[in-house]
Amino acid sequence: MTKVPERSFETIENLASSPLKVADQIGAAVETGNKQLTEVFLKFASSTEETQKILTPIFETTKQVGYELSRKAIAALQANTEAGFSHLQALLSAASPSQVFELQSSFLHKRVDASIENAKEFGALVTKAAAQISKPIRDASDKVLTDLQAR
């Protein structure tokens, strides 16, 4: 069986006999708690500002890349639609099956080339965007590592 240590009533009597000491101790504890809470809040606010500085350019870049990708996709769709209608008109005016075969072959070759070019443009844009988006993150992580090494 574990023995429970006896408490000294002297401590309680001393505190009870001097209410000013209790008030001072409570005031000191509250003041210490306020200081710690203020420090935590300031660190949190600082972290929030740093995070906002990192995220703002990322969101802006993402938004602009989205617009650019949408614009390029719409332009590619428009070009494909116009090419399809032009091809249909050419097919309707073809005089022989060999001419239809030649038109079809040429059309498919041009569409494949256009698709490859579009894929290259999209790839280049996404690669550029990835570099721009990762830069703030890379800079922030470099700063953190530098701060940790300085400690």
mmCIF file of C-alpha atoms in Angstrom:
data_model
loop_
_atom_site.group_PDB
_atom_site.id
_atom_site.type_symbol
_atom_site.label_atom_id
_atom_site.label_comp_id
_atom_site.label_asym_id
_atom_site.label_seq_id
_atom_site.Cartn_x
_atom_site.Cartn_y
_atom_site.Cartn_z
ATOM 1 C CA MET A 1 0.000 0.000 0.000
ATOM 2 C CA THR A 2 1.287 3.406 -0.907
ATOM 3 C CA LYS A 3 1.734 5.866 1.857
ATOM 4 C CA VAL A 4 0.164 9.255 1.228
ATOM 5 C CA PRO A 5 2.456 12.026 2.371
ATOM 6 C CA GLU A 6 0.997 14.243 4.989
ATOM 7 C CA ARG A 7 0.387 17.803 3.991
ATOM 8 C CA SER A 8 1.673 20.587 6.078
ATOM 9 C CA PHE A 9 -1.102 22.788 7.373
ATOM 10 C CA GLU A 10 1.504 25.392 8.056
ATOM 11 C CA THR A 11 1.558 26.399 4.358
ATOM 12 C CA ILE A 12 -2.164 26.776 4.249
ATOM 13 C CA GLU A 13 -2.174 28.720 7.516
ATOM 14 C CA ASN A 14 0.586 31.018 6.228
ATOM 15 C CA LEU A 15 -1.353 31.738 3.077
ATOM 16 C CA ALA A 16 -4.545 32.206 4.998
ATOM 17 C CA SER A 17 -2.871 34.500 7.473
ATOM 18 C CA SER A 18 -1.519 36.705 4.699
ATOM 19 C CA PRO A 19 -4.141 37.341 1.990
ATOM 20 C CA LEU A 20 -1.823 39.863 0.343
ATOM 21 C CA LYS A 21 0.681 37.108 -0.404
ATOM 22 C CA VAL A 22 -2.044 35.053 -2.095
ATOM 23 C CA ALA A 23 -3.164 38.041 -4.139
ATOM 24 C CA ASP A 24 0.446 38.781 -5.126
ATOM 25 C CA GLN A 25 1.021 35.155 -6.137
ATOM 26 C CA ILE A 26 -2.181 35.080 -8.180
ATOM 27 C CA GLY A 27 -1.297 38.417 -9.794
ATOM 28 C CA ALA A 28 2.193 37.132 -10.663
ATOM 29 C CA ALA A 29 0.729 33.950 -12.161
ATOM 30 C CA VAL A 30 -1.778 35.949 -14.210
ATOM 31 C CA GLU A 31 0.953 38.304 -15.403
ATOM 32 C CA THR A 32 3.188 35.390 -16.392
ATOM 33 C CA GLY A 33 0.266 33.762 -18.219
ATOM 34 C CA ASN A 34 -0.490 37.016 -20.044
ATOM 35 C CA LYS A 35 3.140 37.367 -21.130
ATOM 36 C CA GLN A 36 3.224 33.798 -22.407
ATOM 37 C CA LEU A 37 -0.100 34.235 -24.195
ATOM 38 C CA THR A 38 1.128 37.461 -25.813
ATOM 39 C CA GLU A 39 4.324 35.736 -26.994
ATOM 40 C CA VAL A 40 2.347 32.841 -28.474
ATOM 41 C CA PHE A 41 -0.059 35.229 -30.188
ATOM 42 C CA LEU A 42 2.800 37.280 -31.671
ATOM 43 C CA LYS A 43 4.489 34.127 -32.964
ATOM 44 C CA PHE A 44 1.193 32.964 -34.444
ATOM 45 C CA ALA A 45 0.584 36.353 -36.083
ATOM 46 C CA SER A 46 4.112 36.386 -37.474
ATOM 47 C CA SER A 47 3.686 32.861 -38.860
ATOM 48 C CA THR A 48 0.366 33.832 -40.404
ATOM 49 C CA GLU A 49 1.925 36.838 -42.131
ATOM 50 C CA GLU A 50 4.820 34.726 -43.426
ATOM 51 C CA THR A 51 2.401 32.106 -44.727
ATOM 52 C CA GLN A 52 0.347 34.796 -46.437
ATOM 53 C CA LYS A 53 3.504 36.161 -48.087
ATOM 54 C CA ILE A 54 4.215 32.676 -49.411
ATOM 55 C CA LEU A 55 0.674 31.841 -50.535
ATOM 56 C CA THR A 56 -0.220 35.135 -52.245
ATOM 57 C CA PRO A 57 2.232 34.778 -55.166
ATOM 58 C CA ILE A 58 1.349 31.097 -55.475
ATOM 59 C CA PHE A 59 -2.356 31.898 -55.847
ATOM 60 C CA GLU A 60 -1.659 34.749 -58.277
ATOM 61 C CA THR A 61 0.583 32.559 -60.438
ATOM 62 C CA THR A 62 -1.927 29.715 -60.359
ATOM 63 C CA LYS A 63 -4.737 32.050 -61.371
ATOM 64 C CA GLN A 64 -2.764 33.548 -64.252
ATOM 65 C CA VAL A 65 -1.618 30.141 -65.477
ATOM 66 C CA GLY A 66 -5.213 28.935 -65.341
ATOM 67 C CA TYR A 67 -6.311 31.869 -67.473
ATOM 68 C CA GLU A 68 -3.474 31.271 -69.937
ATOM 69 C CA LEU A 69 -4.227 27.549 -70.176
ATOM 70 C CA SER A 70 -7.914 28.291 -70.713
ATOM 71 C CA ARG A 71 -7.097 30.839 -73.408
ATOM 72 C CA LYS A 72 -4.780 28.402 -75.184
ATOM 73 C CA ALA A 73 -7.304 25.569 -74.913
ATOM 74 C CA ILE A 74 -10.066 27.747 -76.374
ATOM 75 C CA ALA A 75 -7.761 28.884 -79.182
ATOM 76 C CA ALA A 76 -6.860 25.249 -79.934
ATOM 77 C CA LEU A 77 -10.534 24.233 -79.947
ATOM 78 C CA GLN A 78 -11.384 27.121 -82.237
ATOM 79 C CA ALA A 79 -8.549 26.215 -84.608
ATOM 80 C CA ASN A 80 -9.639 22.552 -84.614
ATOM 81 C CA THR A 81 -13.255 23.507 -85.296
ATOM 82 C CA GLU A 82 -12.306 25.818 -88.164
ATOM 83 C CA ALA A 83 -9.987 23.174 -89.587
ATOM 84 C CA GLY A 84 -12.757 20.567 -89.336
ATOM 85 C CA PHE A 85 -15.265 22.751 -91.200
ATOM 86 C CA SER A 86 -12.679 23.625 -93.862
ATOM 87 C CA HIS A 87 -11.890 19.938 -94.245
ATOM 88 C CA LEU A 88 -15.576 19.083 -94.550
ATOM 89 C CA GLN A 89 -16.006 21.703 -97.301
ATOM 90 C CA ALA A 90 -12.965 20.313 -99.113
ATOM 91 C CA LEU A 91 -14.315 16.767 -98.840
ATOM 92 C CA LEU A 92 -17.690 17.835 -100.212
ATOM 93 C CA SER A 93 -16.022 19.440 -103.211
ATOM 94 C CA ALA A 94 -13.724 16.465 -103.900
ATOM 95 C CA ALA A 95 -14.118 15.016 -107.363
ATOM 96 C CA SER A 96 -12.735 11.521 -106.809
ATOM 97 C CA PRO A 97 -12.133 8.963 -104.057
ATOM 98 C CA SER A 98 -8.380 9.412 -104.434
ATOM 99 C CA GLN A 99 -8.773 13.143 -103.802
ATOM 100 C CA VAL A 100 -10.869 12.345 -100.675
ATOM 101 C CA PHE A 101 -8.130 9.982 -99.474
ATOM 102 C CA GLU A 102 -5.463 12.639 -100.099
ATOM 103 C CA LEU A 103 -7.501 15.344 -98.300
ATOM 104 C CA GLN A 104 -8.166 13.019 -95.373
ATOM 105 C CA SER A 105 -4.509 12.040 -95.095
ATOM 106 C CA SER A 106 -3.365 15.664 -95.223
ATOM 107 C CA PHE A 107 -5.996 16.714 -92.676
ATOM 108 C CA LEU A 108 -5.000 14.015 -90.190
ATOM 109 C CA HIS A 109 -1.313 14.857 -90.595
ATOM 110 C CA LYS A 110 -1.990 18.568 -89.903
ATOM 111 C CA ARG A 111 -4.179 17.767 -86.864
ATOM 112 C CA VAL A 112 -1.517 15.487 -85.381
ATOM 113 C CA ASP A 113 1.120 18.194 -85.880
ATOM 114 C CA ALA A 114 -1.185 20.803 -84.346
ATOM 115 C CA SER A 115 -1.892 18.522 -81.370
ATOM 116 C CA ILE A 116 1.807 17.964 -80.786
ATOM 117 C CA GLU A 117 2.453 21.714 -80.942
ATOM 118 C CA ASN A 118 -0.403 22.390 -78.511
ATOM 119 C CA ALA A 119 0.941 19.753 -76.114
ATOM 120 C CA LYS A 120 4.393 21.386 -76.243
ATOM 121 C CA GLU A 121 2.896 24.818 -75.509
ATOM 122 C CA PHE A 122 0.829 23.463 -72.626
ATOM 123 C CA GLY A 123 3.835 21.589 -71.253
ATOM 124 C CA ALA A 124 6.059 24.666 -71.435
ATOM 125 C CA LEU A 125 3.424 26.774 -69.696
ATOM 126 C CA VAL A 126 2.912 24.223 -66.923
ATOM 127 C CA THR A 127 6.675 23.824 -66.439
ATOM 128 C CA LYS A 128 7.099 27.599 -66.189
ATOM 129 C CA ALA A 129 4.203 27.802 -63.743
ATOM 130 C CA ALA A 130 5.618 25.015 -61.587
ATOM 131 C CA ALA A 131 8.920 26.883 -61.349
ATOM 132 C CA GLN A 132 7.148 30.128 -60.418
ATOM 133 C CA ILE A 133 4.912 28.408 -57.875
ATOM 134 C CA SER A 134 7.740 26.499 -56.219
ATOM 135 C CA LYS A 135 9.984 29.589 -55.882
ATOM 136 C CA PRO A 136 8.206 31.106 -52.819
ATOM 137 C CA ILE A 137 8.086 27.686 -51.174
ATOM 138 C CA ARG A 138 11.765 27.083 -51.902
ATOM 139 C CA ASP A 139 12.685 30.551 -50.592
ATOM 140 C CA ALA A 140 10.700 29.985 -47.382
ATOM 141 C CA SER A 141 12.255 26.580 -46.760
ATOM 142 C CA ASP A 142 15.734 28.021 -47.404
ATOM 143 C CA LYS A 143 14.982 30.753 -44.849
ATOM 144 C CA VAL A 144 13.845 28.192 -42.286
ATOM 145 C CA LEU A 145 16.960 26.094 -42.817
ATOM 146 C CA THR A 146 19.176 29.170 -42.545
ATOM 147 C CA ASP A 147 17.411 30.184 -39.311
ATOM 148 C CA LEU A 148 17.809 26.673 -37.887
ATOM 149 C CA GLN A 149 21.505 26.596 -38.764
ATOM 150 C CA ALA A 150 22.014 29.992 -37.141
ATOM 151 C CA ARG A 151 20.647 28.689 -33.823
#
